[in-house]
Amino acid sequence: MKNETKEGNITAEQIAEWKKKSPTGKIHRLAVKDKDGNSIVGYLKPPGREIKATALSMFSQHKLLECGEFIRDNCWLGGDERLKIKGDIADSAAIKASGIVEFLEAELGEV
């Protein structure tokens, strides 16, 4: 158990393996504090284009919770399953997961 972390029972070796497989070389750590202040941790891979497209469609319909649930569930690598199934913990994780989609600053105008 010396390789086990407190981070959702995921080892540093597993995190390194996920990073190797990620097209960006990155993964995301998702953490929610429970009512006792304990951190509940899971890991997400970066979303691909199809996941982003579906999530943004939900977001544009003001379905923020569903958008986050979709991202969390489809990008899930591992960690504490309570982030996916336990009431307020799962809802908080979903809302936070919706922030995984990043946009660069862009401009659009007539010429």
Short mmCIF file of N, CA and C in Angstrom, two decimals:
data_model
loop_
_atom_site.label_atom_id
_atom_site.label_comp_id
_atom_site.label_asym_id
_atom_site.label_seq_id
_atom_site.Cartn_x
_atom_site.Cartn_y
_atom_site.Cartn_z
N MET A 1 0.80 -1.20 0.00
CA MET A 1 0.00 0.00 0.00
C MET A 1 0.84 1.26 0.00
N LYS A 2 2.16 1.15 0.02
CA LYS A 2 2.98 2.35 0.08
C LYS A 2 2.84 3.21 -1.18
N ASN A 3 2.45 2.62 -2.32
CA ASN A 3 2.26 3.39 -3.54
C ASN A 3 0.89 4.04 -3.62
N GLU A 4 0.00 3.66 -2.71
CA GLU A 4 -1.35 4.20 -2.74
C GLU A 4 -1.33 5.63 -2.21
N THR A 5 -2.11 6.49 -2.83
CA THR A 5 -2.21 7.86 -2.37
C THR A 5 -3.55 8.05 -1.69
N LYS A 6 -3.73 9.19 -1.07
CA LYS A 6 -5.03 9.55 -0.51
C LYS A 6 -5.91 10.14 -1.60
N GLU A 7 -5.42 10.19 -2.78
CA GLU A 7 -6.09 10.83 -3.90
C GLU A 7 -7.02 9.87 -4.63
N GLY A 8 -8.06 9.42 -3.98
CA GLY A 8 -9.01 8.52 -4.62
C GLY A 8 -8.46 7.12 -4.76
N ASN A 9 -7.49 6.75 -3.92
CA ASN A 9 -6.86 5.43 -3.97
C ASN A 9 -6.21 5.13 -5.32
N ILE A 10 -5.70 6.15 -5.95
CA ILE A 10 -5.00 6.01 -7.23
C ILE A 10 -3.51 6.22 -6.98
N THR A 11 -2.70 5.34 -7.52
CA THR A 11 -1.26 5.44 -7.31
C THR A 11 -0.63 6.48 -8.24
N ALA A 12 0.53 6.95 -7.84
CA ALA A 12 1.29 7.88 -8.68
C ALA A 12 1.64 7.23 -10.01
N GLU A 13 1.87 5.92 -9.99
CA GLU A 13 2.18 5.18 -11.21
C GLU A 13 0.99 5.20 -12.17
N GLN A 14 -0.21 5.05 -11.63
CA GLN A 14 -1.41 5.07 -12.47
C GLN A 14 -1.61 6.45 -13.09
N ILE A 15 -1.39 7.48 -12.30
CA ILE A 15 -1.51 8.85 -12.82
C ILE A 15 -0.50 9.07 -13.95
N ALA A 16 0.72 8.62 -13.76
CA ALA A 16 1.75 8.76 -14.80
C ALA A 16 1.35 8.01 -16.07
N GLU A 17 0.76 6.84 -15.92
CA GLU A 17 0.30 6.06 -17.08
C GLU A 17 -0.82 6.78 -17.82
N TRP A 18 -1.78 7.34 -17.08
CA TRP A 18 -2.87 8.09 -17.71
C TRP A 18 -2.32 9.29 -18.47
N LYS A 19 -1.35 9.98 -17.88
CA LYS A 19 -0.76 11.15 -18.55
C LYS A 19 -0.08 10.75 -19.85
N LYS A 20 0.59 9.60 -19.85
CA LYS A 20 1.25 9.11 -21.07
C LYS A 20 0.23 8.86 -22.18
N LYS A 21 -0.92 8.33 -21.81
CA LYS A 21 -1.95 7.99 -22.80
C LYS A 21 -2.76 9.20 -23.25
N SER A 22 -2.71 10.29 -22.51
CA SER A 22 -3.49 11.48 -22.83
C SER A 22 -2.87 12.22 -24.01
N PRO A 23 -3.67 12.63 -24.99
CA PRO A 23 -3.13 13.36 -26.14
C PRO A 23 -2.44 14.67 -25.74
N THR A 24 -2.87 15.26 -24.63
CA THR A 24 -2.29 16.52 -24.17
C THR A 24 -1.20 16.31 -23.13
N GLY A 25 -1.05 15.07 -22.65
CA GLY A 25 -0.10 14.79 -21.59
C GLY A 25 -0.60 15.23 -20.22
N LYS A 26 -1.89 15.57 -20.15
CA LYS A 26 -2.47 16.06 -18.90
C LYS A 26 -3.70 15.24 -18.54
N ILE A 27 -3.99 15.22 -17.25
CA ILE A 27 -5.28 14.72 -16.76
C ILE A 27 -5.77 15.74 -15.74
N HIS A 28 -7.03 15.64 -15.38
CA HIS A 28 -7.62 16.59 -14.44
C HIS A 28 -7.96 15.89 -13.13
N ARG A 29 -7.65 16.55 -12.04
CA ARG A 29 -7.99 16.07 -10.70
C ARG A 29 -9.27 16.78 -10.27
N LEU A 30 -10.29 16.02 -9.97
CA LEU A 30 -11.59 16.55 -9.54
C LEU A 30 -11.75 16.24 -8.06
N ALA A 31 -11.94 17.27 -7.24
CA ALA A 31 -12.06 17.06 -5.80
C ALA A 31 -13.27 17.81 -5.25
N VAL A 32 -14.00 17.15 -4.37
CA VAL A 32 -15.15 17.73 -3.67
C VAL A 32 -14.94 17.45 -2.19
N LYS A 33 -15.19 18.44 -1.36
CA LYS A 33 -15.10 18.23 0.09
C LYS A 33 -16.46 17.79 0.61
N ASP A 34 -16.45 16.74 1.43
CA ASP A 34 -17.71 16.30 2.03
C ASP A 34 -18.04 17.19 3.22
N LYS A 35 -19.14 16.91 3.89
CA LYS A 35 -19.61 17.76 4.98
C LYS A 35 -18.64 17.79 6.16
N ASP A 36 -17.76 16.80 6.25
CA ASP A 36 -16.76 16.76 7.32
C ASP A 36 -15.44 17.41 6.90
N GLY A 37 -15.40 17.93 5.66
CA GLY A 37 -14.19 18.57 5.16
C GLY A 37 -13.18 17.64 4.54
N ASN A 38 -13.55 16.37 4.38
CA ASN A 38 -12.65 15.40 3.74
C ASN A 38 -12.73 15.54 2.23
N SER A 39 -11.59 15.46 1.58
CA SER A 39 -11.53 15.58 0.13
C SER A 39 -11.85 14.25 -0.54
N ILE A 40 -12.77 14.30 -1.49
CA ILE A 40 -13.16 13.12 -2.28
C ILE A 40 -12.62 13.38 -3.68
N VAL A 41 -11.77 12.49 -4.19
CA VAL A 41 -11.00 12.77 -5.39
C VAL A 41 -11.24 11.75 -6.49
N GLY A 42 -11.30 12.25 -7.72
CA GLY A 42 -11.36 11.43 -8.91
C GLY A 42 -10.55 12.09 -10.01
N TYR A 43 -10.35 11.37 -11.10
CA TYR A 43 -9.52 11.87 -12.19
C TYR A 43 -10.26 11.78 -13.52
N LEU A 44 -10.09 12.82 -14.33
CA LEU A 44 -10.75 12.90 -15.63
C LEU A 44 -9.71 13.09 -16.73
N LYS A 45 -9.97 12.47 -17.88
CA LYS A 45 -9.13 12.73 -19.05
C LYS A 45 -9.70 13.97 -19.75
N PRO A 46 -8.90 14.63 -20.57
CA PRO A 46 -9.43 15.76 -21.33
C PRO A 46 -10.52 15.28 -22.29
N PRO A 47 -11.59 16.05 -22.42
CA PRO A 47 -12.67 15.62 -23.31
C PRO A 47 -12.27 15.75 -24.78
N GLY A 48 -12.69 14.78 -25.58
CA GLY A 48 -12.50 14.86 -27.02
C GLY A 48 -13.58 15.73 -27.66
N ARG A 49 -13.47 15.90 -28.95
CA ARG A 49 -14.39 16.78 -29.67
C ARG A 49 -15.85 16.36 -29.52
N GLU A 50 -16.14 15.07 -29.62
CA GLU A 50 -17.52 14.59 -29.52
C GLU A 50 -18.10 14.87 -28.14
N ILE A 51 -17.31 14.66 -27.11
CA ILE A 51 -17.78 14.93 -25.75
C ILE A 51 -18.03 16.42 -25.58
N LYS A 52 -17.10 17.24 -26.08
CA LYS A 52 -17.28 18.70 -25.99
C LYS A 52 -18.55 19.13 -26.72
N ALA A 53 -18.77 18.60 -27.92
CA ALA A 53 -19.94 19.00 -28.71
C ALA A 53 -21.24 18.68 -27.98
N THR A 54 -21.35 17.48 -27.45
CA THR A 54 -22.57 17.10 -26.73
C THR A 54 -22.73 17.93 -25.47
N ALA A 55 -21.65 18.11 -24.73
CA ALA A 55 -21.71 18.89 -23.50
C ALA A 55 -22.10 20.34 -23.78
N LEU A 56 -21.54 20.92 -24.82
CA LEU A 56 -21.88 22.31 -25.15
C LEU A 56 -23.32 22.45 -25.61
N SER A 57 -23.85 21.43 -26.27
CA SER A 57 -25.26 21.44 -26.63
C SER A 57 -26.13 21.49 -25.38
N MET A 58 -25.79 20.69 -24.39
CA MET A 58 -26.52 20.71 -23.12
C MET A 58 -26.37 22.06 -22.42
N PHE A 59 -25.15 22.58 -22.43
CA PHE A 59 -24.87 23.86 -21.79
C PHE A 59 -25.69 24.97 -22.42
N SER A 60 -25.80 24.96 -23.75
CA SER A 60 -26.55 26.00 -24.45
C SER A 60 -28.05 25.94 -24.14
N GLN A 61 -28.50 24.78 -23.66
CA GLN A 61 -29.90 24.61 -23.25
C GLN A 61 -30.06 24.86 -21.75
N HIS A 62 -29.02 25.43 -21.13
CA HIS A 62 -29.01 25.74 -19.69
C HIS A 62 -29.15 24.50 -18.83
N LYS A 63 -28.63 23.38 -19.31
CA LYS A 63 -28.63 22.13 -18.56
C LYS A 63 -27.23 21.91 -17.98
N LEU A 64 -26.86 22.79 -17.04
CA LEU A 64 -25.51 22.77 -16.50
C LEU A 64 -25.20 21.47 -15.76
N LEU A 65 -26.13 20.99 -14.96
CA LEU A 65 -25.89 19.76 -14.22
C LEU A 65 -25.72 18.58 -15.17
N GLU A 66 -26.61 18.46 -16.16
CA GLU A 66 -26.52 17.36 -17.12
C GLU A 66 -25.24 17.45 -17.94
N CYS A 67 -24.84 18.66 -18.29
CA CYS A 67 -23.59 18.88 -19.02
C CYS A 67 -22.41 18.35 -18.21
N GLY A 68 -22.35 18.73 -16.95
CA GLY A 68 -21.27 18.28 -16.08
C GLY A 68 -21.28 16.78 -15.85
N GLU A 69 -22.49 16.22 -15.68
CA GLU A 69 -22.60 14.76 -15.50
C GLU A 69 -22.08 14.03 -16.73
N PHE A 70 -22.42 14.55 -17.90
CA PHE A 70 -21.98 13.93 -19.15
C PHE A 70 -20.45 13.96 -19.25
N ILE A 71 -19.87 15.12 -18.96
CA ILE A 71 -18.41 15.23 -19.02
C ILE A 71 -17.76 14.33 -17.98
N ARG A 72 -18.24 14.41 -16.74
CA ARG A 72 -17.66 13.59 -15.66
C ARG A 72 -17.72 12.11 -16.00
N ASP A 73 -18.88 11.64 -16.44
CA ASP A 73 -19.05 10.21 -16.70
C ASP A 73 -18.28 9.73 -17.92
N ASN A 74 -18.14 10.58 -18.94
CA ASN A 74 -17.46 10.16 -20.17
C ASN A 74 -15.96 10.40 -20.16
N CYS A 75 -15.48 11.18 -19.20
CA CYS A 75 -14.04 11.44 -19.09
C CYS A 75 -13.44 10.76 -17.87
N TRP A 76 -14.24 10.03 -17.13
CA TRP A 76 -13.80 9.40 -15.87
C TRP A 76 -12.68 8.40 -16.12
N LEU A 77 -11.61 8.54 -15.34
CA LEU A 77 -10.50 7.59 -15.38
C LEU A 77 -10.50 6.70 -14.15
N GLY A 78 -10.79 7.28 -13.00
CA GLY A 78 -10.80 6.52 -11.76
C GLY A 78 -10.84 7.43 -10.55
N GLY A 79 -11.00 6.81 -9.40
CA GLY A 79 -11.05 7.57 -8.16
C GLY A 79 -12.22 7.13 -7.31
N ASP A 80 -12.65 7.99 -6.41
CA ASP A 80 -13.73 7.69 -5.48
C ASP A 80 -15.08 7.74 -6.21
N GLU A 81 -15.75 6.61 -6.26
CA GLU A 81 -17.02 6.49 -7.00
C GLU A 81 -18.13 7.37 -6.44
N ARG A 82 -17.99 7.85 -5.21
CA ARG A 82 -19.01 8.75 -4.67
C ARG A 82 -19.16 10.01 -5.51
N LEU A 83 -18.11 10.38 -6.24
CA LEU A 83 -18.19 11.54 -7.12
C LEU A 83 -19.20 11.33 -8.24
N LYS A 84 -19.55 10.08 -8.51
CA LYS A 84 -20.49 9.78 -9.58
C LYS A 84 -21.87 9.37 -9.08
N ILE A 85 -21.98 8.96 -7.81
CA ILE A 85 -23.25 8.35 -7.39
C ILE A 85 -23.89 8.93 -6.14
N LYS A 86 -23.20 9.72 -5.36
CA LYS A 86 -23.72 10.10 -4.05
C LYS A 86 -24.25 11.53 -4.00
N GLY A 87 -25.51 11.73 -4.29
CA GLY A 87 -26.25 12.97 -4.08
C GLY A 87 -25.49 14.27 -4.29
N ASP A 88 -25.35 15.04 -3.20
CA ASP A 88 -24.71 16.35 -3.27
C ASP A 88 -23.26 16.26 -3.73
N ILE A 89 -22.58 15.19 -3.37
CA ILE A 89 -21.19 15.01 -3.80
C ILE A 89 -21.13 14.86 -5.31
N ALA A 90 -21.99 14.02 -5.86
CA ALA A 90 -22.02 13.80 -7.31
C ALA A 90 -22.45 15.06 -8.05
N ASP A 91 -23.44 15.77 -7.50
CA ASP A 91 -23.90 17.01 -8.14
C ASP A 91 -22.80 18.07 -8.14
N SER A 92 -22.10 18.21 -7.03
CA SER A 92 -20.99 19.17 -6.95
C SER A 92 -19.88 18.81 -7.92
N ALA A 93 -19.58 17.52 -8.01
CA ALA A 93 -18.55 17.06 -8.95
C ALA A 93 -18.96 17.35 -10.39
N ALA A 94 -20.23 17.15 -10.71
CA ALA A 94 -20.71 17.40 -12.07
C ALA A 94 -20.60 18.88 -12.42
N ILE A 95 -21.01 19.75 -11.51
CA ILE A 95 -20.93 21.19 -11.78
C ILE A 95 -19.47 21.59 -12.00
N LYS A 96 -18.58 21.08 -11.19
CA LYS A 96 -17.16 21.41 -11.33
C LYS A 96 -16.59 20.82 -12.63
N ALA A 97 -17.01 19.62 -13.00
CA ALA A 97 -16.51 18.96 -14.21
C ALA A 97 -16.88 19.74 -15.47
N SER A 98 -17.99 20.47 -15.42
CA SER A 98 -18.40 21.23 -16.61
C SER A 98 -17.37 22.29 -16.97
N GLY A 99 -16.51 22.67 -16.03
CA GLY A 99 -15.48 23.66 -16.29
C GLY A 99 -14.25 23.11 -17.00
N ILE A 100 -14.26 21.83 -17.33
CA ILE A 100 -13.11 21.20 -17.97
C ILE A 100 -12.93 21.69 -19.42
N VAL A 101 -14.03 22.12 -20.04
CA VAL A 101 -13.97 22.59 -21.43
C VAL A 101 -13.42 24.02 -21.41
N GLU A 102 -12.28 24.19 -22.05
CA GLU A 102 -11.63 25.50 -22.08
C GLU A 102 -11.69 26.08 -23.48
N PHE A 103 -11.79 27.40 -23.52
CA PHE A 103 -11.82 28.11 -24.79
C PHE A 103 -10.72 29.16 -24.81
N LEU A 104 -10.16 29.37 -25.97
CA LEU A 104 -9.19 30.44 -26.16
C LEU A 104 -9.96 31.70 -26.54
N GLU A 105 -9.35 32.84 -26.28
CA GLU A 105 -9.99 34.10 -26.66
C GLU A 105 -10.07 34.16 -28.18
N ALA A 106 -11.22 34.56 -28.68
CA ALA A 106 -11.43 34.63 -30.12
C ALA A 106 -12.24 35.88 -30.45
N GLU A 107 -12.15 36.31 -31.69
CA GLU A 107 -12.91 37.47 -32.15
C GLU A 107 -13.60 37.12 -33.46
N LEU A 108 -14.73 37.74 -33.67
CA LEU A 108 -15.48 37.57 -34.92
C LEU A 108 -16.04 38.93 -35.29
N GLY A 109 -15.83 39.34 -36.52
CA GLY A 109 -16.36 40.62 -36.96
C GLY A 109 -16.41 40.69 -38.48
N GLU A 110 -17.20 41.62 -38.95
CA GLU A 110 -17.29 41.82 -40.40
C GLU A 110 -16.09 42.60 -40.90
N VAL A 111 -15.71 42.35 -42.14
CA VAL A 111 -14.62 43.10 -42.77
C VAL A 111 -15.09 43.70 -44.06
#
